[in-house]
mmCIF file of N, CA and C in Angstrom:
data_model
loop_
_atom_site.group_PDB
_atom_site.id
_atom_site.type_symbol
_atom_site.label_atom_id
_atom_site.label_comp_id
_atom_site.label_asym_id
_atom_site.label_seq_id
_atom_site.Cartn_x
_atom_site.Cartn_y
_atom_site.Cartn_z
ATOM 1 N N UNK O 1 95.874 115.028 103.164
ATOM 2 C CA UNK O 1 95.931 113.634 103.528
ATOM 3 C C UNK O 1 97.347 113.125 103.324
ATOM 4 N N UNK O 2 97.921 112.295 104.119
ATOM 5 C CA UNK O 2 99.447 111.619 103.766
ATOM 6 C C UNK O 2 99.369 110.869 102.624
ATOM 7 N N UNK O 3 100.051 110.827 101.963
ATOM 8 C CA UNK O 3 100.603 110.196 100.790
ATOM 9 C C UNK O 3 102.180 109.690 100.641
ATOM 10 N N UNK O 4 102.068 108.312 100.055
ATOM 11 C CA UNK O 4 103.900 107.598 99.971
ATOM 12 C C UNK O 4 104.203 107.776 98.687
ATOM 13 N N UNK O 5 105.461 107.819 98.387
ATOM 14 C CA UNK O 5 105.929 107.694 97.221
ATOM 15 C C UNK O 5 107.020 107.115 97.345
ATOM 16 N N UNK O 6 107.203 105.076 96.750
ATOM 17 C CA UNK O 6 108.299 104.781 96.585
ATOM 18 C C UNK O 6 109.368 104.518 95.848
ATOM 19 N N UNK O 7 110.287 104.797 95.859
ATOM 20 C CA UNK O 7 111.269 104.639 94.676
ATOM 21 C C UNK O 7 112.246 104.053 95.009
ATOM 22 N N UNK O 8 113.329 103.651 94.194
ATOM 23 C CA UNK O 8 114.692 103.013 93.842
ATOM 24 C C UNK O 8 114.544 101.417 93.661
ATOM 25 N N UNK O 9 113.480 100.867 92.856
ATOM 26 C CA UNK O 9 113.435 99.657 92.694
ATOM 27 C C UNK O 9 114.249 99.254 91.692
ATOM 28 N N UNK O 10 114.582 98.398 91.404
ATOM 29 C CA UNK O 10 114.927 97.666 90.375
ATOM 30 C C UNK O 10 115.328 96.458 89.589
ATOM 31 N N UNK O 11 116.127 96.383 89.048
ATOM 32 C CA UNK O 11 116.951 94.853 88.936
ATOM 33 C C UNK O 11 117.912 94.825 89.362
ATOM 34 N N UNK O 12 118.480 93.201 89.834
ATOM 35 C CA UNK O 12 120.166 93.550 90.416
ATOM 36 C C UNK O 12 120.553 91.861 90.612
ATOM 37 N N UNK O 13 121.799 91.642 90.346
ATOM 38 C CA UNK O 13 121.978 90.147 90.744
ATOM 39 C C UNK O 13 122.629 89.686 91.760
ATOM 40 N N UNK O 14 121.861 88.623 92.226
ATOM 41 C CA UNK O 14 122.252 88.033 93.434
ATOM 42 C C UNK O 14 123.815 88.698 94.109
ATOM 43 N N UNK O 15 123.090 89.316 95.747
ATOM 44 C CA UNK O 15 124.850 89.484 96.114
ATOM 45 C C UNK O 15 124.731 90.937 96.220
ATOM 46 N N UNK O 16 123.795 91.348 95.403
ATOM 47 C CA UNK O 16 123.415 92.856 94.812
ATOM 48 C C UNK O 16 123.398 93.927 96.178
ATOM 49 N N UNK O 17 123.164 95.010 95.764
ATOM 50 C CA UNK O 17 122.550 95.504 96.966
ATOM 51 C C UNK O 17 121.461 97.071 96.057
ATOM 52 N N UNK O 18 120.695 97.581 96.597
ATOM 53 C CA UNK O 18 119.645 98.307 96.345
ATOM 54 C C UNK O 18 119.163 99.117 97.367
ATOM 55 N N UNK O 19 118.688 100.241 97.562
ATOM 56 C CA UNK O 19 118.324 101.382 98.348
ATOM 57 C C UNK O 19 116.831 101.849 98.008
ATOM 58 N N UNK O 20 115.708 101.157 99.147
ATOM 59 C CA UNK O 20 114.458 101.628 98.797
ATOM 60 C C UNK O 20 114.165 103.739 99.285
ATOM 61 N N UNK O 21 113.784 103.950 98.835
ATOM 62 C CA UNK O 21 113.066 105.271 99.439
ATOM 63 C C UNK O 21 111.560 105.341 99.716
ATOM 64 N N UNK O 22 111.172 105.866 100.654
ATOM 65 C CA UNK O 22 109.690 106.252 100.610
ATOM 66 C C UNK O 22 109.286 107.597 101.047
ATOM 67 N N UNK O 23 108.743 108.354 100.457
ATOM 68 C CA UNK O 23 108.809 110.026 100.674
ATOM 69 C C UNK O 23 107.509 109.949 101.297
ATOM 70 N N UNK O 24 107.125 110.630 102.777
ATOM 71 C CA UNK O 24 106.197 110.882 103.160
ATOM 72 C C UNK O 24 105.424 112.434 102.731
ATOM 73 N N UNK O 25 104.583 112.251 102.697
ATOM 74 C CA UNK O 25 103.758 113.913 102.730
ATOM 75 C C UNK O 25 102.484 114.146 103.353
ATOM 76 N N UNK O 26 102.022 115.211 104.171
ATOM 77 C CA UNK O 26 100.853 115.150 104.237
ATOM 78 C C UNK O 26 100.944 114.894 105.745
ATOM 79 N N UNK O 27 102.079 114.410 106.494
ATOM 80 C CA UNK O 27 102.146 113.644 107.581
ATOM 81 C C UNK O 27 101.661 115.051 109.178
ATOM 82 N N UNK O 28 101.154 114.703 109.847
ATOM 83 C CA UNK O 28 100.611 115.654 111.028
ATOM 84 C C UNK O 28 101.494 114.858 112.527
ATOM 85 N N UNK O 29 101.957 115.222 112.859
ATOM 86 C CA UNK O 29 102.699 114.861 114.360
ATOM 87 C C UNK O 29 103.602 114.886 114.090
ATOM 88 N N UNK O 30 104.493 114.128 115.108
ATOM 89 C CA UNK O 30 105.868 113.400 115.268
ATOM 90 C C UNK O 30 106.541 111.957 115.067
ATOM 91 N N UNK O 31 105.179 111.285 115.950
ATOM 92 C CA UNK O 31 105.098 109.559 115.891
ATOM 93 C C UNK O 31 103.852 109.427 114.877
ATOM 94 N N UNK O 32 105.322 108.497 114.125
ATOM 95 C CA UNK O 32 104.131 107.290 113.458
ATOM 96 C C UNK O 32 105.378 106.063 113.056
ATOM 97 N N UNK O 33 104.774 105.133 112.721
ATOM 98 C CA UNK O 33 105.019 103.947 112.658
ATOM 99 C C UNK O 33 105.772 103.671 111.128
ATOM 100 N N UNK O 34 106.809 103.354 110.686
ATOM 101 C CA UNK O 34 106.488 103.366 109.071
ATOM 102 C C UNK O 34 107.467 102.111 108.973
ATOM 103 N N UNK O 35 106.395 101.752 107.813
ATOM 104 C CA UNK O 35 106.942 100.006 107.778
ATOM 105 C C UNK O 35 107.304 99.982 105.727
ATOM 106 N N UNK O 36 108.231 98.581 105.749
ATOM 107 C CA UNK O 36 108.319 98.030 104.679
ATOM 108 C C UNK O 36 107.349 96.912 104.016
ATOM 109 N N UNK O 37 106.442 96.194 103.505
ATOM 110 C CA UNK O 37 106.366 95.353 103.428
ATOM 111 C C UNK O 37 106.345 94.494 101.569
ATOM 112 N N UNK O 38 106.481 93.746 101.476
ATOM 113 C CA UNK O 38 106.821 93.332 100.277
ATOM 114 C C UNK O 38 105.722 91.738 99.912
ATOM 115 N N UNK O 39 105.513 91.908 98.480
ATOM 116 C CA UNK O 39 104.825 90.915 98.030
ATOM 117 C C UNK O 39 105.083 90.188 96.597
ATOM 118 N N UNK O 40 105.283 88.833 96.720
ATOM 119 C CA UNK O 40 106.106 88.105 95.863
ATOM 120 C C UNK O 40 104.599 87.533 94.771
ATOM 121 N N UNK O 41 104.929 87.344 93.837
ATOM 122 C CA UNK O 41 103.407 86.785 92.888
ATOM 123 C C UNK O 41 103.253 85.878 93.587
ATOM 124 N N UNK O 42 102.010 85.152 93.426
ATOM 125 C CA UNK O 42 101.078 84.013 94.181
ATOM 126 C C UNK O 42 101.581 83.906 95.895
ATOM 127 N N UNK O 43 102.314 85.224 96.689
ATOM 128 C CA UNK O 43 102.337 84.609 97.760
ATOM 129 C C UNK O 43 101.275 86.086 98.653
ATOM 130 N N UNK O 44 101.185 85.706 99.874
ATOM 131 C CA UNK O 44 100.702 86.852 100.794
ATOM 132 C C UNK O 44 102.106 87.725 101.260
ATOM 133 N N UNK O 45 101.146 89.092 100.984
ATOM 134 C CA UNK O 45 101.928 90.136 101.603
ATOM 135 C C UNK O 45 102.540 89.842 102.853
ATOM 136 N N UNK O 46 103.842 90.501 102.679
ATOM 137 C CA UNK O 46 104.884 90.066 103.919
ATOM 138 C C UNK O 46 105.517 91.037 104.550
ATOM 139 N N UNK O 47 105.494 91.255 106.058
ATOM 140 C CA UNK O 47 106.240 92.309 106.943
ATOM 141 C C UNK O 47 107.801 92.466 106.481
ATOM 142 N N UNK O 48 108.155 93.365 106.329
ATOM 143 C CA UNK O 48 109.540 93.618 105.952
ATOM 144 C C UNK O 48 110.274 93.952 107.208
ATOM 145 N N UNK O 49 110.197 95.163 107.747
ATOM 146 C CA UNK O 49 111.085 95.748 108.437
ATOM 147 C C UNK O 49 110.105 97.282 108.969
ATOM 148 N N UNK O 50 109.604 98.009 110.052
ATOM 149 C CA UNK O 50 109.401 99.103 110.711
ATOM 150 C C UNK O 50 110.048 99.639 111.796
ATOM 151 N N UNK O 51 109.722 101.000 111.533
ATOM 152 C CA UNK O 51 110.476 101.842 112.458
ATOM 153 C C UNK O 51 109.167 102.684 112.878
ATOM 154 N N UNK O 52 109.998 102.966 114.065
ATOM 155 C CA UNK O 52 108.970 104.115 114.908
ATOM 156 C C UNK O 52 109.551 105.554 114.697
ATOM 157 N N UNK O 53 109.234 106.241 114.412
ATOM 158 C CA UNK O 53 109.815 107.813 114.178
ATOM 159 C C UNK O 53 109.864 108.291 115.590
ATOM 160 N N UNK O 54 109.062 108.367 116.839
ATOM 161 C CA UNK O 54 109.398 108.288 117.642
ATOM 162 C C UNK O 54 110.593 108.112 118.426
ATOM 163 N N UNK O 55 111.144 107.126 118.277
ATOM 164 C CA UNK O 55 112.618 106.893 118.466
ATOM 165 C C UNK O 55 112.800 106.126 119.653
ATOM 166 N N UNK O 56 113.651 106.110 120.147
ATOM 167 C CA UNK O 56 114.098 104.984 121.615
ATOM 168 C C UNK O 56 114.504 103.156 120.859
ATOM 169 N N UNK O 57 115.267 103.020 122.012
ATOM 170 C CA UNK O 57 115.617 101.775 122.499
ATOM 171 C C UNK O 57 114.584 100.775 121.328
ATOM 172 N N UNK O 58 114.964 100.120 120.564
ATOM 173 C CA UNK O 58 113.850 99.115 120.042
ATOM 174 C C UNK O 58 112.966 99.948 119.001
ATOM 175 N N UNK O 59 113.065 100.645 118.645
ATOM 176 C CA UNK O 59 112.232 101.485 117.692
ATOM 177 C C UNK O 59 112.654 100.580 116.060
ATOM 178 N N UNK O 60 113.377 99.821 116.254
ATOM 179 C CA UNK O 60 113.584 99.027 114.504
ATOM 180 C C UNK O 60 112.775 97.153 114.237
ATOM 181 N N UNK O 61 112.151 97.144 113.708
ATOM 182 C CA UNK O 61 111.994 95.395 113.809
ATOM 183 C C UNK O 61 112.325 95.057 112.514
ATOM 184 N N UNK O 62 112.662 93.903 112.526
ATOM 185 C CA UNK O 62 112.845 92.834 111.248
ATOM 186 C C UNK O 62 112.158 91.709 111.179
ATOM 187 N N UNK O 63 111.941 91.440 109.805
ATOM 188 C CA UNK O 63 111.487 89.587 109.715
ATOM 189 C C UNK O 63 112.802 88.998 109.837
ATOM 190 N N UNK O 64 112.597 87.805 110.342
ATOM 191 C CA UNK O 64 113.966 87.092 110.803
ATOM 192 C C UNK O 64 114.431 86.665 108.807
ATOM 193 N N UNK O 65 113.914 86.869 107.710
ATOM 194 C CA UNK O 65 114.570 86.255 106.649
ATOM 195 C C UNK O 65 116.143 87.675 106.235
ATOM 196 N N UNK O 66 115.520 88.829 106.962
ATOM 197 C CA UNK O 66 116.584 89.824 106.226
ATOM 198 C C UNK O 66 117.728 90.251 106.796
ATOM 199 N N UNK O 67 117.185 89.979 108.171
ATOM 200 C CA UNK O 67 118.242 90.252 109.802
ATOM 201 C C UNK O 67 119.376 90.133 109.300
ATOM 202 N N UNK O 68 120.391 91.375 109.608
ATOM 203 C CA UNK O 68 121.524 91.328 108.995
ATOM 204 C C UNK O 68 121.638 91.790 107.715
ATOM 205 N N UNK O 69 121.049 91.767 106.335
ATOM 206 C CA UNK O 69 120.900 92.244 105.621
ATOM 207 C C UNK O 69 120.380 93.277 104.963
ATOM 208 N N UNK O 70 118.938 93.866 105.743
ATOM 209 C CA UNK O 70 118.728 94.752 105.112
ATOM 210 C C UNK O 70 118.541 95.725 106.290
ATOM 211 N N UNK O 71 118.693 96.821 106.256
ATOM 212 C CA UNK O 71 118.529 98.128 107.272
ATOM 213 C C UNK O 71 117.618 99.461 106.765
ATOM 214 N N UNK O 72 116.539 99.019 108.241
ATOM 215 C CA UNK O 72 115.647 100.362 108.083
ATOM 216 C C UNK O 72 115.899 101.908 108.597
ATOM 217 N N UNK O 73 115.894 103.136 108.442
ATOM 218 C CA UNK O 73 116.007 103.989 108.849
ATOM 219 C C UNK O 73 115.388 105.592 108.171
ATOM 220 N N UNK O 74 116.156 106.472 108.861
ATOM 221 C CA UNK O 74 114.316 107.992 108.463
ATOM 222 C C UNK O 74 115.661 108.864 108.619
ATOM 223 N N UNK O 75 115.194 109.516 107.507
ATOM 224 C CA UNK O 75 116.176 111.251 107.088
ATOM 225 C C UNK O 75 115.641 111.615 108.494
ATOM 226 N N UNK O 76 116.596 113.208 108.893
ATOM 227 C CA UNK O 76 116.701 113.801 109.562
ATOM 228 C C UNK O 76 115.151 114.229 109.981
ATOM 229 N N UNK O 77 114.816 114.690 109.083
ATOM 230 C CA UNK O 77 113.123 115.125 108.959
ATOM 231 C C UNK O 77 112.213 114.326 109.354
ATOM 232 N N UNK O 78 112.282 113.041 109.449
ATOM 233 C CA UNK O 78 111.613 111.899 109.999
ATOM 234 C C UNK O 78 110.224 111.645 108.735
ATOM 235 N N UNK O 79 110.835 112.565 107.780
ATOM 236 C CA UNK O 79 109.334 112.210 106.759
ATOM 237 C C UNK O 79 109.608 111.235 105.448
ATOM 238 N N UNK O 80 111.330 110.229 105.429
ATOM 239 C CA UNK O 80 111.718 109.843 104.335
ATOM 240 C C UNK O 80 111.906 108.390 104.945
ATOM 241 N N UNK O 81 111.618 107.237 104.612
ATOM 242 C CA UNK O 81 112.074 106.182 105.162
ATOM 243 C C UNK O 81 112.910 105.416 104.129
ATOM 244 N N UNK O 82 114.113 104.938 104.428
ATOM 245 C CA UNK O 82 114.419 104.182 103.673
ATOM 246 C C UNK O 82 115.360 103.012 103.943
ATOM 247 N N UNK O 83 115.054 101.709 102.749
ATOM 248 C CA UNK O 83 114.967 100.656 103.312
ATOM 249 C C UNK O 83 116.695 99.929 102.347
ATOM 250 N N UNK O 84 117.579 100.163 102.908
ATOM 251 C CA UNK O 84 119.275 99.648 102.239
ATOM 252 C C UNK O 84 118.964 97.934 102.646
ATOM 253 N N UNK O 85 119.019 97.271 101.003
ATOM 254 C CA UNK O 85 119.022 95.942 101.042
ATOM 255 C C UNK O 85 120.361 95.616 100.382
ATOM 256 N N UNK O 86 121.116 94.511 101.212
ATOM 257 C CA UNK O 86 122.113 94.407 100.951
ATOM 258 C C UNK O 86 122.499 92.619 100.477
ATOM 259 N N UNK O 87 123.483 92.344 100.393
ATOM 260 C CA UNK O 87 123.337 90.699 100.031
ATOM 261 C C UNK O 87 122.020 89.838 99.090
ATOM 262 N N UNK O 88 121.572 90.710 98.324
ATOM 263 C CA UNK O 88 120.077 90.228 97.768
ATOM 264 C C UNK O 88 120.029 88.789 97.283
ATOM 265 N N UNK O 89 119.296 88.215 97.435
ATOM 266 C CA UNK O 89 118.875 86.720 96.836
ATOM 267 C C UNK O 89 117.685 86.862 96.010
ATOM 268 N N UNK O 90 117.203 86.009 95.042
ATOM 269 C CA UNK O 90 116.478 85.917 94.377
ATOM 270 C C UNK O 90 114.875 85.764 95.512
ATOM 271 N N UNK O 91 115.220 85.419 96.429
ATOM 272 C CA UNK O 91 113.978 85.347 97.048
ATOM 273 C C UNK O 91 113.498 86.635 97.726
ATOM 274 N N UNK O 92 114.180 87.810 97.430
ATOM 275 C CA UNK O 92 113.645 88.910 97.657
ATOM 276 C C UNK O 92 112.923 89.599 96.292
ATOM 277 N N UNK O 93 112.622 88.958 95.411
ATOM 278 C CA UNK O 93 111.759 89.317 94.572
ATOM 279 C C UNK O 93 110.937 89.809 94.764
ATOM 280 N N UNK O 94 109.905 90.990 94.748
ATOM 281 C CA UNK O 94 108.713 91.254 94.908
ATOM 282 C C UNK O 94 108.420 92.436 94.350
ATOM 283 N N UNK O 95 107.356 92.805 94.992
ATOM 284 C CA UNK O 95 107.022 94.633 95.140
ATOM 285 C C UNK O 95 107.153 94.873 96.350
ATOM 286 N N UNK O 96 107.825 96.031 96.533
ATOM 287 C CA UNK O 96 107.749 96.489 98.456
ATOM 288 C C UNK O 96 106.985 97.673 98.404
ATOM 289 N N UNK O 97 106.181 97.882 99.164
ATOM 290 C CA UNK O 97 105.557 98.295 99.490
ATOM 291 C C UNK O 97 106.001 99.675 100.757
ATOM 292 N N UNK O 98 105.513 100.685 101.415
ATOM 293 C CA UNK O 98 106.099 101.070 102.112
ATOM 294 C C UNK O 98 104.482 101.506 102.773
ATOM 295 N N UNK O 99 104.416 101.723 104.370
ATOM 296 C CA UNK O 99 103.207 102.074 104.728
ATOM 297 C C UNK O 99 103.576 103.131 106.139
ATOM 298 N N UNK O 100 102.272 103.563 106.576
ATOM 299 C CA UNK O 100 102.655 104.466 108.080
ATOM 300 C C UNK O 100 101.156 104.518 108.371
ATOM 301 N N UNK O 101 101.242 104.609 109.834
ATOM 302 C CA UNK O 101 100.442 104.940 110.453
ATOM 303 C C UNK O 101 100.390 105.889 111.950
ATOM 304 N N UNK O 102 99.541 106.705 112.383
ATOM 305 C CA UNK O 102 100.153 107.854 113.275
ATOM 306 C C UNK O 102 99.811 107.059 114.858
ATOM 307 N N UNK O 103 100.773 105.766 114.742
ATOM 308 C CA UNK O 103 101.119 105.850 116.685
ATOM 309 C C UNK O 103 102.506 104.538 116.475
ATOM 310 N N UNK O 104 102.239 104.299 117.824
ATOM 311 C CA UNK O 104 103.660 103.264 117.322
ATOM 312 C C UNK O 104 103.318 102.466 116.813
ATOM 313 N N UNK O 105 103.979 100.935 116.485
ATOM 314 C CA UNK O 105 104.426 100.181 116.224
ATOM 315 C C UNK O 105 103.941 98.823 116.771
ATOM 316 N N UNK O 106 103.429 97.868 115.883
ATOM 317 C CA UNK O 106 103.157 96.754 116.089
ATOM 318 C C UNK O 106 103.574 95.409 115.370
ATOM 319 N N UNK O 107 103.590 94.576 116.184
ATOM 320 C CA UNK O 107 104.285 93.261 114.867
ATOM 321 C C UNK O 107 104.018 93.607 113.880
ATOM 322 N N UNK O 108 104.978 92.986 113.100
ATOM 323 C CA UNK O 108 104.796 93.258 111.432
ATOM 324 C C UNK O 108 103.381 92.057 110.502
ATOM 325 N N UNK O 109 103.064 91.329 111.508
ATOM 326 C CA UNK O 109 102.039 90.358 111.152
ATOM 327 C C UNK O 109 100.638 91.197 110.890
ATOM 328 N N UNK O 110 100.981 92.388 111.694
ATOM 329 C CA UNK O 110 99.390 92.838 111.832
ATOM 330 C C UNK O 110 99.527 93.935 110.446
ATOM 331 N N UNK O 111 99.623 93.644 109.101
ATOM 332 C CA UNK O 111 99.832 94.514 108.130
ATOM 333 C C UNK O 111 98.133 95.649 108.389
ATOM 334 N N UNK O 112 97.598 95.178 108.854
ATOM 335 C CA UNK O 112 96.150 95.450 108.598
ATOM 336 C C UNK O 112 96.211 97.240 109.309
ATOM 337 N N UNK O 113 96.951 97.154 110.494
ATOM 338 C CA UNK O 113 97.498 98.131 111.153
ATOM 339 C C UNK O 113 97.354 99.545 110.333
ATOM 340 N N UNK O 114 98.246 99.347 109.355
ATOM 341 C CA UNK O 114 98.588 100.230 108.757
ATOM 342 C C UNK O 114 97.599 101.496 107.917
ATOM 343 N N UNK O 115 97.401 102.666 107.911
ATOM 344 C CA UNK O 115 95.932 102.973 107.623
ATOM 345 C C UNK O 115 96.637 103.750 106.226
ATOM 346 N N UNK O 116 97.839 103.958 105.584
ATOM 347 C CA UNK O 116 97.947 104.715 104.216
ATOM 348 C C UNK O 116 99.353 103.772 104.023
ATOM 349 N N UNK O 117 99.200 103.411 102.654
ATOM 350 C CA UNK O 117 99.494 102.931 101.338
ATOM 351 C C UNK O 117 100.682 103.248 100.489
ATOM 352 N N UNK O 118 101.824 103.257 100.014
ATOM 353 C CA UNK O 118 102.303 103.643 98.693
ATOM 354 C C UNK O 118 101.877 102.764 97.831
ATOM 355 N N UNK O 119 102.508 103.045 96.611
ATOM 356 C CA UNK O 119 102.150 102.284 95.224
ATOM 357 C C UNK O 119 103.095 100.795 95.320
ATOM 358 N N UNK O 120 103.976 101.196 95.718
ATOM 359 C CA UNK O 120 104.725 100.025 95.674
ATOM 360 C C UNK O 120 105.727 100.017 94.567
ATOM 361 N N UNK O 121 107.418 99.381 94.792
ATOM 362 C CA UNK O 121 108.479 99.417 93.715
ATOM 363 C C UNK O 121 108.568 98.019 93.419
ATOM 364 N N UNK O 122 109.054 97.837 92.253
ATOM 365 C CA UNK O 122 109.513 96.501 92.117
ATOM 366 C C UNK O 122 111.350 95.954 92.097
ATOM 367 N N UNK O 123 111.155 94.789 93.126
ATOM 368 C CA UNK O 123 112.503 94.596 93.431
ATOM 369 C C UNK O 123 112.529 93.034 92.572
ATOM 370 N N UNK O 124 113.645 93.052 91.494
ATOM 371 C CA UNK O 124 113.947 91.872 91.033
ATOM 372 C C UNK O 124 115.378 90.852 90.841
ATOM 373 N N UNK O 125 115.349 90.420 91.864
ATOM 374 C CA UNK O 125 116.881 89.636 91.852
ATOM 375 C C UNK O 125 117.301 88.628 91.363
ATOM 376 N N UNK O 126 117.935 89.082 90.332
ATOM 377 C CA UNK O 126 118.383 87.306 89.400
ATOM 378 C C UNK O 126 119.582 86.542 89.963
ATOM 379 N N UNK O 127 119.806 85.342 89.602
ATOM 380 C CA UNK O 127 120.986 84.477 90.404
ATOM 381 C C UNK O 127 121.970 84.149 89.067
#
């Protein structure tokens, strides 16, 4: 069965910058979908940023809060995703989450999409 494993969370102050990882395993094809998403205490889970392993034209999306700041992309192998946050603000506080699923890509609204899980890192940005 696929399984995530994410790492490089941590602390960092405003301005900061931080490098998520998410190690895929278990994965069967070529295409799948693999997304960021992140969740702040008392708020709803939030679309981060996905990529299509697939590849082509448009294969990257963003929430309009990171555009410019943070960049998604996949090791050579297409089985590592990882998520370079740069300029951090305190309002990127959360846990991120990292997810995949085996076809493309859909708004990041539709978290539901997603059919496997990591544990999730914690990202904490002080000012």
């Amino acid at each position: 069965r696929v399984q995530l494993a994410e790492s490089g969370g941590g602390s960092v102050q405003a301005g900061g910058s931080l490098r998520l990882s998410c190690a895929a395993s278990g994965l069967t094809g070529s295409r799948h979908c693999m997304g960021w998403y992140r969740q702040a205490p008392g708020q709803e889970r939030e679309g981060v940023a996905s990529i299509y392993t697939g590849g082509g034209d448009g294969s990257t999306v963003y929430t309009d809060s990171v555009k410019g700041r943070f960049t998604i992309s996949l090791n050579d192998a297409k089985n590592t995703v990882y998520l370079q946050m740069d300029r951090l603000s305190p309002e990127d506080t959360a846990v991120y989450y990292c997810a995949t699923v085996p076809r493309s890509c859909v708004p990041l609204r539709y978290d539901h999409f997603f059919d496997t899980w990591g544990h999730g890192t914690q990202v904490t940005v002080s000012s």
